[in-house]
XYZ file of C-alpha atoms in Angstrom:
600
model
C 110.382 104.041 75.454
C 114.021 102.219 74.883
C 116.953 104.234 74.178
C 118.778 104.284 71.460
C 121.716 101.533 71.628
C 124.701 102.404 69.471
C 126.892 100.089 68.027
C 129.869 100.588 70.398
C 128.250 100.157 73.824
C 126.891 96.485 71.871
C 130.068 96.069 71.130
C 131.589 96.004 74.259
C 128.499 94.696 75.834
C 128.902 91.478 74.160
C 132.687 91.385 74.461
C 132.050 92.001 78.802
C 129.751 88.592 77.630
C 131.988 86.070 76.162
C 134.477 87.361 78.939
C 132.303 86.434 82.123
C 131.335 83.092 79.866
C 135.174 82.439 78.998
C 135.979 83.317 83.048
C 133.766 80.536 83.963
C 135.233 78.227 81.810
C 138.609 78.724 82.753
C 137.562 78.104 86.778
C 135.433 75.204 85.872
C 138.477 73.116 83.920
C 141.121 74.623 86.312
C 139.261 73.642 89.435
C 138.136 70.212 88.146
C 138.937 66.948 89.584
C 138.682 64.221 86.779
C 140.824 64.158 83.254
C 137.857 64.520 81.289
C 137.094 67.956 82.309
C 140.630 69.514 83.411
C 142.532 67.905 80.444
C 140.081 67.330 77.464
C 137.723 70.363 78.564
C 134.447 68.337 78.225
C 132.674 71.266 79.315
C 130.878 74.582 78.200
C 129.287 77.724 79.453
C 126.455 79.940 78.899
C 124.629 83.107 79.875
C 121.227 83.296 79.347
C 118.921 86.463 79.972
C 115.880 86.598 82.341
C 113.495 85.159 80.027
C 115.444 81.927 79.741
C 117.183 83.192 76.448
C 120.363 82.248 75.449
C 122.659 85.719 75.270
C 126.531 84.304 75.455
C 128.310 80.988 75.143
C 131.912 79.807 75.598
C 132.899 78.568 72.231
C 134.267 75.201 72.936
C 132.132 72.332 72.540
C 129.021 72.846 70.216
C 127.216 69.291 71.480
C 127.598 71.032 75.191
C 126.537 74.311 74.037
C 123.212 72.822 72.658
C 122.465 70.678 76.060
C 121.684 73.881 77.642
C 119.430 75.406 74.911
C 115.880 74.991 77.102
C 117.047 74.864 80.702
C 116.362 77.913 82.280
C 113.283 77.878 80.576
C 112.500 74.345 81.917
C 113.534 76.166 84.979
C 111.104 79.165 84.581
C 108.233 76.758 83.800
C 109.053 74.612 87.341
C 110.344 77.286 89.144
C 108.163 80.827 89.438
C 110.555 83.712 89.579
C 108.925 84.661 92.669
C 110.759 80.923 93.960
C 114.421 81.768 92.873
C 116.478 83.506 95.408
C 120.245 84.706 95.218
C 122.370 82.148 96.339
C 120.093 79.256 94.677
C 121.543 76.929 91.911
C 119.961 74.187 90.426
C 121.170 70.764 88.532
C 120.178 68.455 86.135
C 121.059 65.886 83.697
C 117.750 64.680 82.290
C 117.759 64.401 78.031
C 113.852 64.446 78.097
C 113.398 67.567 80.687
C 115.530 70.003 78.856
C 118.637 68.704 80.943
C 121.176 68.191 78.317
C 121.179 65.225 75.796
C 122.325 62.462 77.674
C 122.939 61.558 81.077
C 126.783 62.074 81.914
C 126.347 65.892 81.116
C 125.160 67.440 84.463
C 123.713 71.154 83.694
C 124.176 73.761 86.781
C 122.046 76.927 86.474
C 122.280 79.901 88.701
C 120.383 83.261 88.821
C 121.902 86.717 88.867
C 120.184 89.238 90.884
C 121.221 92.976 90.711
C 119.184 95.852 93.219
C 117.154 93.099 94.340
C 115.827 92.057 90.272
C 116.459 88.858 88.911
C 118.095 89.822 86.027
C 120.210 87.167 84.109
C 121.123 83.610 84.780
C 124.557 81.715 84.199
C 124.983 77.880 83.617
C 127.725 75.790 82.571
C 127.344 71.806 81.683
C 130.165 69.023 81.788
C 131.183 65.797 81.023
C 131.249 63.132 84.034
C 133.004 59.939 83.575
C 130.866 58.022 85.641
C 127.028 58.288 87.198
C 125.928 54.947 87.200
C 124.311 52.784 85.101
C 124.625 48.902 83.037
C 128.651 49.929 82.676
C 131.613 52.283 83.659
C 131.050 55.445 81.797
C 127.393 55.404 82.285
C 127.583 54.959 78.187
C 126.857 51.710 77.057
C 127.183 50.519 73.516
C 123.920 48.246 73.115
C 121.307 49.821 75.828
C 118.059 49.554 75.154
C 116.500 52.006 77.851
C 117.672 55.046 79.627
C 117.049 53.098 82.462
C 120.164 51.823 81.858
C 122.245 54.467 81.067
C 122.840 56.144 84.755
C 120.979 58.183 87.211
C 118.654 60.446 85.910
C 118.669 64.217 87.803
C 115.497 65.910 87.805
C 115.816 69.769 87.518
C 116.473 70.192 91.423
C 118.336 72.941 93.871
C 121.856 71.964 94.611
C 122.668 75.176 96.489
C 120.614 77.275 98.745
C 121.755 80.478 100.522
C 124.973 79.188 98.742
C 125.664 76.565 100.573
C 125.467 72.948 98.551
C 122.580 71.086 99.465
C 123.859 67.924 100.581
C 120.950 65.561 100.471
C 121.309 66.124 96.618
C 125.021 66.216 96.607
C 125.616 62.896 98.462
C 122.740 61.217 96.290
C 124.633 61.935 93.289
C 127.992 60.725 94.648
C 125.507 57.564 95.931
C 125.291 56.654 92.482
C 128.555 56.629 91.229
C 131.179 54.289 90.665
C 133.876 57.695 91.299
C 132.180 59.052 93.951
C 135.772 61.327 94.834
C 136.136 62.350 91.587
C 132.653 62.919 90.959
C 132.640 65.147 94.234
C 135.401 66.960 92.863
C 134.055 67.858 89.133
C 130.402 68.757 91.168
C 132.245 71.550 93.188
C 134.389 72.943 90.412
C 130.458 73.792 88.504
C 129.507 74.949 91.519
C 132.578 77.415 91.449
C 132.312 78.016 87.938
C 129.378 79.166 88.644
C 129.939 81.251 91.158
C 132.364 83.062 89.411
C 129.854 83.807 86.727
C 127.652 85.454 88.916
C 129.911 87.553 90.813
C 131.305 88.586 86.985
C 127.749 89.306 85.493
C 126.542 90.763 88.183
C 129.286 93.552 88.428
C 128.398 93.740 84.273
C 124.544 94.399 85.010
C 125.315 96.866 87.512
C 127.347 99.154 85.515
C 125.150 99.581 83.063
C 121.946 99.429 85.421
C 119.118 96.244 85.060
C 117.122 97.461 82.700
C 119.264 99.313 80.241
C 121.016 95.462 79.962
C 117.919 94.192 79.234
C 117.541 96.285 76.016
C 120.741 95.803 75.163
C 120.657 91.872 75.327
C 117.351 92.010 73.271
C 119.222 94.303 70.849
C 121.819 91.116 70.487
C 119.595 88.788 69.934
C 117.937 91.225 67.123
C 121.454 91.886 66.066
C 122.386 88.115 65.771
C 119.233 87.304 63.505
C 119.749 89.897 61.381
C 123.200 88.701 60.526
C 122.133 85.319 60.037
C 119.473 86.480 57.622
C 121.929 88.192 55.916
C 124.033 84.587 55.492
C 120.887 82.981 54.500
C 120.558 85.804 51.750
C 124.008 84.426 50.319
C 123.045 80.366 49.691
C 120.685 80.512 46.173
C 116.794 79.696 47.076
C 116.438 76.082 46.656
C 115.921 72.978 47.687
C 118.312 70.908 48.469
C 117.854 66.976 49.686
C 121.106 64.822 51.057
C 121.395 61.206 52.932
C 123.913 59.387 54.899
C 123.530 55.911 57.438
C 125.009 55.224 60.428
C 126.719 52.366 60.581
C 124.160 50.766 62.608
C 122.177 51.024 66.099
C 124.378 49.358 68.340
C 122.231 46.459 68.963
C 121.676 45.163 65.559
C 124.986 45.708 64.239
C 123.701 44.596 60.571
C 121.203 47.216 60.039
C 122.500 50.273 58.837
C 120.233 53.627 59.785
C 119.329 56.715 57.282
C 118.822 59.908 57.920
C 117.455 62.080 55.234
C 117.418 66.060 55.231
C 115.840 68.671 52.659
C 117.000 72.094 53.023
C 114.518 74.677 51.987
C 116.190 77.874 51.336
C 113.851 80.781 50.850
C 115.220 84.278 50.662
C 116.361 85.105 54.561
C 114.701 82.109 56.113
C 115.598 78.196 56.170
C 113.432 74.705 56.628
C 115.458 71.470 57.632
C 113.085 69.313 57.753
C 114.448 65.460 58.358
C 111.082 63.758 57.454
C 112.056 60.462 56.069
C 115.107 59.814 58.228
C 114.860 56.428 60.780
C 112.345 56.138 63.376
C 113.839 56.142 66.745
C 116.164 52.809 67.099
C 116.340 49.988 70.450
C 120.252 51.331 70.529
C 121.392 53.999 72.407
C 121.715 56.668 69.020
C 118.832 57.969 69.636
C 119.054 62.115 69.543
C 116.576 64.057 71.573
C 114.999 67.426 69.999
C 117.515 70.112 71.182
C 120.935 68.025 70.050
C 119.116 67.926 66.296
C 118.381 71.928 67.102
C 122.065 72.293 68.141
C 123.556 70.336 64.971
C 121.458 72.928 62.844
C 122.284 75.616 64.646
C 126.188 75.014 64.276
C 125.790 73.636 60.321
C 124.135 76.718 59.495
C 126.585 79.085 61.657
C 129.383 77.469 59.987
C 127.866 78.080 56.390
C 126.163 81.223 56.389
C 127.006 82.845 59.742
C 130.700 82.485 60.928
C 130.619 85.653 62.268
C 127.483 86.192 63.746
C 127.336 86.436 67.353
C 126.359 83.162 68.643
C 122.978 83.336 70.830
C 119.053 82.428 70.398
C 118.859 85.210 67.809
C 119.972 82.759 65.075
C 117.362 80.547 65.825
C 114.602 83.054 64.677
C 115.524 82.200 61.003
C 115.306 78.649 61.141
C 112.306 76.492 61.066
C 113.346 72.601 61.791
C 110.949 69.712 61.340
C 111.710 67.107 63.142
C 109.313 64.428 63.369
C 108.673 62.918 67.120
C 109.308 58.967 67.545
C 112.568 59.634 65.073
C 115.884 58.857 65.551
C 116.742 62.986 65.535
C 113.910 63.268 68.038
C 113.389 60.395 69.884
C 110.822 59.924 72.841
C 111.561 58.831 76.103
C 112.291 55.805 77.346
C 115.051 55.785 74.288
C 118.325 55.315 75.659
C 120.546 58.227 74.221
C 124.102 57.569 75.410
C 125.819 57.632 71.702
C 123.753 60.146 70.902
C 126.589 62.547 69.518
C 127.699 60.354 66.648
C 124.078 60.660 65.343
C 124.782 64.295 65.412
C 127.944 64.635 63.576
C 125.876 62.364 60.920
C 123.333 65.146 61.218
C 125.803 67.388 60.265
C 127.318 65.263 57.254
C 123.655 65.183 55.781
C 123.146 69.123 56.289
C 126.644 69.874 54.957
C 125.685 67.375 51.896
C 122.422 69.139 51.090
C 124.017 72.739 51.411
C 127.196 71.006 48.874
C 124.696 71.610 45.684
C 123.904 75.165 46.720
C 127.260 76.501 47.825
C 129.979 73.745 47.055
C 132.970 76.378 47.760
C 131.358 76.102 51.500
C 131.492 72.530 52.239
C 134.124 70.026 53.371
C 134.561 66.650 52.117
C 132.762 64.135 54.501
C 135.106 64.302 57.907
C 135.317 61.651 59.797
C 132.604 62.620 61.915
C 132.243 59.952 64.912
C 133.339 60.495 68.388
C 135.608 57.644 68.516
C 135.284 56.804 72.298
C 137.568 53.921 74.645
C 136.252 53.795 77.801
C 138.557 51.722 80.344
C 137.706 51.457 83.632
C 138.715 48.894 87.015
C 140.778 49.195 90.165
C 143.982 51.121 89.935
C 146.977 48.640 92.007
C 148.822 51.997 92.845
C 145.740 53.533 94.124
C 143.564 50.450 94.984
C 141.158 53.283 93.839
C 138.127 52.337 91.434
C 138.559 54.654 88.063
C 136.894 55.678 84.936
C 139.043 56.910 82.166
C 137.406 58.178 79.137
C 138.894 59.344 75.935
C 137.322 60.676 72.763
C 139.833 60.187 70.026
C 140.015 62.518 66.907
C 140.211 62.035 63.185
C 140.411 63.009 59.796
C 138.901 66.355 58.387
C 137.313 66.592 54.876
C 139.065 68.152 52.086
C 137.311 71.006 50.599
C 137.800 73.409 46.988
C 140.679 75.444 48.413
C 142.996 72.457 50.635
C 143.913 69.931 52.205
C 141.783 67.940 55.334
C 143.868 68.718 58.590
C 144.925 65.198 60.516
C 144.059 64.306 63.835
C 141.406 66.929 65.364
C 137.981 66.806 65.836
C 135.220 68.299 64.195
C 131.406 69.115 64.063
C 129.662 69.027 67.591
C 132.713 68.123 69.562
C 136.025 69.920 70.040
C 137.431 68.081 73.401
C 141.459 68.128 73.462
C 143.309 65.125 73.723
C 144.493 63.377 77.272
C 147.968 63.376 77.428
C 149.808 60.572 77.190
C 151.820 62.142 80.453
C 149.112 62.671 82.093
C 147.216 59.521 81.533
C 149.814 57.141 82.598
C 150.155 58.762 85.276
C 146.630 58.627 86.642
C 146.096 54.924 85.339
C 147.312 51.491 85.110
C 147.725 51.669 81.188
C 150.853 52.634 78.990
C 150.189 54.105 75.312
C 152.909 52.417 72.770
C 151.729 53.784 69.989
C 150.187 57.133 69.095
C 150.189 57.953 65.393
C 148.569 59.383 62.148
C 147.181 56.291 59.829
C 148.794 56.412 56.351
C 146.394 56.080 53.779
C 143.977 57.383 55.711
C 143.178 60.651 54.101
C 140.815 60.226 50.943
C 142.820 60.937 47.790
C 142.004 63.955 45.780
C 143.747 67.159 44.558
C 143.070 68.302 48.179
C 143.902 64.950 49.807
C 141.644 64.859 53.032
C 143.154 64.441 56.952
C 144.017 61.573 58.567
C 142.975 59.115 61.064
C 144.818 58.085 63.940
C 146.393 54.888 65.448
C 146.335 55.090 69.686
C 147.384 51.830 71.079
C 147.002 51.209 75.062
C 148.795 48.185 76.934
C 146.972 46.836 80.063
C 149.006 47.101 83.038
C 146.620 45.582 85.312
C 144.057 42.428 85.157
C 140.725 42.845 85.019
C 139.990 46.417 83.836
C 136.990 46.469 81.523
C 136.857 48.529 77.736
C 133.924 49.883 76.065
C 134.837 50.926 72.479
C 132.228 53.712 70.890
C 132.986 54.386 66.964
C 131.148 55.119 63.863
C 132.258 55.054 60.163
C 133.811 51.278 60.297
C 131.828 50.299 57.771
C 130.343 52.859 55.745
C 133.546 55.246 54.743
C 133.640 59.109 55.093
C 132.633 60.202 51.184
C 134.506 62.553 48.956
C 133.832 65.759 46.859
C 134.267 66.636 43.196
C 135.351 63.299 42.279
C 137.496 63.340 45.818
C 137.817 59.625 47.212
C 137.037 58.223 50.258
C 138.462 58.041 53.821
C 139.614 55.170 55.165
C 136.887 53.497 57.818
C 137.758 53.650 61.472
C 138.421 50.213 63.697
C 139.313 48.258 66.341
C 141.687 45.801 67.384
C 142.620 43.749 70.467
C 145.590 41.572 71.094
C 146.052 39.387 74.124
C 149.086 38.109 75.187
C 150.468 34.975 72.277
C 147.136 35.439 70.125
C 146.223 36.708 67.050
C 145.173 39.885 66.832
C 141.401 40.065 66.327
C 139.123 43.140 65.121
C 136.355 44.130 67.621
C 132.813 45.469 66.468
C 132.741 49.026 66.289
C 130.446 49.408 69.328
C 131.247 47.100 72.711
C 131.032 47.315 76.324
C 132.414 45.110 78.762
C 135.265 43.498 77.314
C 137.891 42.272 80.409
C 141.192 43.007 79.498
C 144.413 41.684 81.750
C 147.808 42.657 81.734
C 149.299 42.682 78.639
C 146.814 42.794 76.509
C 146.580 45.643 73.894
C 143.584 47.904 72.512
C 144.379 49.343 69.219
C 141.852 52.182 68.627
C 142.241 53.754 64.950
C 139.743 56.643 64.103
C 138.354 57.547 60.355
C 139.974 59.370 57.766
C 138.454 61.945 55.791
C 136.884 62.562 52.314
C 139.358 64.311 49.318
C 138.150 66.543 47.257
C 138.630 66.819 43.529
C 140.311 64.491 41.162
C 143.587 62.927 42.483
C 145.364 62.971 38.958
C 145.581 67.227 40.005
C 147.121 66.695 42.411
C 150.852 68.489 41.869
C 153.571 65.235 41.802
C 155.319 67.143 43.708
C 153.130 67.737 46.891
C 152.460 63.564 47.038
C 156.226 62.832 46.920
C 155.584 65.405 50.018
C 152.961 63.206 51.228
C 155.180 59.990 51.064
C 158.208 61.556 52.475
C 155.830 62.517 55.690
C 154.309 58.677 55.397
C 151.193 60.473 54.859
C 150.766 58.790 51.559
C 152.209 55.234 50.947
C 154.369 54.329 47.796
C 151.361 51.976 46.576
C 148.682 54.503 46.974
C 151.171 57.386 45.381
C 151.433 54.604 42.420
C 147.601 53.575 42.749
C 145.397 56.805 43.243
C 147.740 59.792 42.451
C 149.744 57.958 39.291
C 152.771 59.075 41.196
C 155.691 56.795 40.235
C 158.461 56.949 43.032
C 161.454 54.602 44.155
C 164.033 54.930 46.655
C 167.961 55.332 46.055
C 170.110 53.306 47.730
C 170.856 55.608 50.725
C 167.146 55.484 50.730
C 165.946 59.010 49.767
C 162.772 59.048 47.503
C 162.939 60.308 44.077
C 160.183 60.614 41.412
C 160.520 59.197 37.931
C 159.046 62.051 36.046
C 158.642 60.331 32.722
C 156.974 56.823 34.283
C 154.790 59.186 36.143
C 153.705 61.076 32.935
C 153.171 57.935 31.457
C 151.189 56.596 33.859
C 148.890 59.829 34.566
C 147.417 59.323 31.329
C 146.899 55.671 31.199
C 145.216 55.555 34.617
C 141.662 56.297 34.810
C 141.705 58.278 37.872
C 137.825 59.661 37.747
C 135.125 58.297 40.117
C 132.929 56.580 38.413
C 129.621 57.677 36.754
C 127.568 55.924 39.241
C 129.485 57.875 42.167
C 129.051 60.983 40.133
C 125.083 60.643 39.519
C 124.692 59.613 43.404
C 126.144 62.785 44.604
C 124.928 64.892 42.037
C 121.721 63.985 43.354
C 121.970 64.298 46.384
C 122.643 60.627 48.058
C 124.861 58.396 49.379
C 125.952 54.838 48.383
C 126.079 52.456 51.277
């Protein structure tokens, strides 16, 4: 018979939880060799209970989260129970076997034993800047195969007895272009995890195995029930949306749909993406569990935001996702950009759920993971390198403010590199490093802005691979909001013109000199711009948030500088010109988002 679990022992339960997960965190990016994991924090945590189930994650970054979704149960199904010993930890990197979504995210898993009973497991996933493959970053822009993409890890023991296992260690490293660093960023998951079970453990023991047990099981319960309760809030409907990626990476004319309908039924919800693109010969291709994460965060963030985040939420959603599709491809597919497919996931969920609860939703963000990848032989370390940086942008407007500038959003939430502490570790100096004016779509919530990072080469023959999404098709608008400006890229060599790049390359040789410009997407405003207060746009200007034209153009703002330069509004031009500008979207906009679509 289970005892009765009151509220405050769950309570703290789940707080001891997010502690042991936030613990391991905190070793793993402290202890971490490579830029990618100690400075941006490309990593994440979990705890999972003996059954394979999800109980406690790190909040960081929801694409990471997601990766780890089936692996202890892929581990369960390989591994008996009887097989796992204390001391063991596994690894694995393999989309199609539960090992994350694509290959540069390595997954460690370790059990927790307490009195001799397996009893919990920890893992913890991250972000390696280099395992092989066609190009530096194991992430090319026009793959056509996993093959191609980087060593594949099958679910395999990396520790014994814990000690590391070296025939698997130094087969990884083997297949590296940063074998040091790579070293490095494998021994700081090792520690992480470690920690994690040393911390758990002493958790378990308190309260005694099985009394844990029920009280996990009582989260999970706990967690569903919430999220049913969210669910109870959005009206029963259904609701339909669809956005395109700007295209495949291969066939850079061909944009790709993906089409959601949201069936809302009392405490339970059907995505079902039946109609979106089968599975493309570019590397966008999203296996099962990142679609299952992208739902799982859309909903949390819409009808659960305080709801205790584990595989109880999952009980209340029913996701059709057909196999062979570009949100659940089958292997061979190469996967490597798979993440911008999410975040477009994410725009067509938040679309659909905009015609059931519009006070929810955001304008369209800018929702890409705008990636520069440079890579080649450092002169002051004669060291090979990999430097990777995800770049953020615009956020949407939405019915009560203003977009925020510069962060990132949906499924990833790395921080920036600083600019100290990447010239420092490479051969390339940042000149510029800047919001994009007029990049935040206009509305009476103007949306965030995009931003301008420019790199000078300091050394010949480095190599850049450029990653973005949204350069063609622009992030869309709300309640008559406008658009975001698109995202691009730019290279000038030394005494040319400067030329814009395709929004997906690899292998472009850059020598000294020469400069990238990288410049993410803007966001989506919301509402019409004419409501917007005159005085919050002169704001706008004065920050160089806003240009003069667009203040004239969108907002009917009419401003001019004095002679010492300080900006002043003409009030009665401006009143004047409010009403003669037609500052609506027009009806065709209107009718495509009242039903649900999106122009290309």
């Amino acid at each position: 018979m289970k005892r009765r679990i009151d509220p405050i022992t769950l309570e703290i339960i789940s707080n001891l939880l997010l502690s042991v997960s936030e613990e391991m965190g905190i070793t793993l990016i402290k202890t971490a060799y490579s830029t990618s994991i100690k400075e941006r924090k490309d990593a994440a945590t979990a705890i999972f209970d003996a059954k394979g189930q999800l109980i406690a994650q790190m909040e960081n970054v929801p694409m990471l989260l997601g990766s780890m979704l089936s692996v202890v149960q892929e581990l369960l199904k390989k591994e008996p129970p009887d097989n796992i010993k204390p001391g063991d930890m596994f690894i694995t990197n393999d989309p199609y076997a539960g090992g994350g979504t694509h290959l540069p995210d390595i997954t460690m898993v370790a059990p927790v034993f307490v009195q001799g009973k397996l009893a919990a497991f920890v893992a913890n996933i991250a972000h390696h800047s280099d395992l092989g493959g066609m190009v530096p970053g194991s992430t090319s822009a026009n793959a056509d195969s996993i093959f191609q993409e980087g060593i594949r890890i099958p679910l395999v023991r990396i520790c014994r007895n814990d000690e590391v296992l070296q025939e698997t260690f130094q087969f990884i490293l083997l297949n590296s272009r940063t074998p040091r660093e790579r070293s490095g960023d494998l021994l700081a998951q090792i520690s992480s995890n470690k920690a994690g079970v040393k911390r758990l453990a002493e958790v378990i023991a308190k309260y005694g195995p099985d009394y844990f047990a029920e009280c996990t099981d009582a989260l999970l319960d706990y967690a569903e029930e919430l999220m049913r309760a969210g669910i109870r809030t959005i009206p029963n409907g259904i609701y339909t949306f669809e956005d395109y990626l700007d295209d495949d990476g291969r066939d850079l004319e061909r944009t790709i749909p993906i089409r959601a309908s949201i069936t809302v039924k009392d405490d339970s919800i059907k995505v079902d993406f039946t109609g979106t693109s089968p599975q493309v010969t570019g590397p966008l291709n999203l296996v099962y569990s990142g679609t299952l994460t992208a739902v799982f965060y859309c909903l949390k963030a819409i009808a659960g935001q305080e709801t205790f985040s584990n595989a109880g939420i999952y009980r209340a959603i029913e996701l059709v996702a057909p196999e062979g599709t570009i949100v659940n491809c089958s292997q061979p597919a190469p996967v490597g950009v798979r993440v911008d497919t999410s975040q477009r996931v994410c725009d067509v969920l938040f679309g659909a759920f905009g015609q059931a609860v519009p006070e929810r939703v955001l304008a369209a963000c800018n929702s890409s993971v705008t990636s520069a990848i440079f890579s080649g032989v450092n002169p002051a370390t004669n060291h090979y390198f990999v430097y990777l940086e995800t770049i953020a942008g615009g956020a949407g407007a939405h019915s009560s403010g203003d977009g925020l500038s510069g962060v990132q959003v949906h499924m990833t939430n790395t921080s920036n590199l600083p600019v100290e502490a990447l010239e420092r570790e490479y051969p390339i100096l940042i000149e510029r490093y800047q919001l994009c004016t007029d990049s935040g779509g206009p509305g009476k919530f103007r949306g965030g802005l995009g931003i301008q990072r420019d790199y000078r080469i300091l050394a010949d023959h480095l190599e850049f691979t450029g990653l973005g999404e949204r350069h063609k098709l622009a992030p869309w608008g709300l309640a008559g909001g406008g658009e975001g400006e698109r995202g691009s890229f730019w290279l000038t060599r030394s005494g040319q013109q400067t030329e814009k790049l395709k929004s997906k390359l690899s292998g472009l040789v850059l020598n000294k000199e020469d400069l990238i410009s990288v410049r993410t997407p803007g966001a989506g405003g919301h509402g019409t711009p004419s409501e917007r207060p005159p005085e919050q746009v002169l704001h706008d200007v004065r920050e160089s948030k806003v240009s003069l034209d667009k203040a004239r153009s969108e907002y009917g703002v009419v401003l001019e500088r004095t002679y010492d330069g300080e900006l002043l509004m003409d009030e009665v031009a401006t009143s004047q010109l409010r009403k003669s500008l037609s500052l609506q979207p027009s009806a065709e906009n209107r009718k495509t988002h009242a039903e649900g679509s999106l122009l290309k």
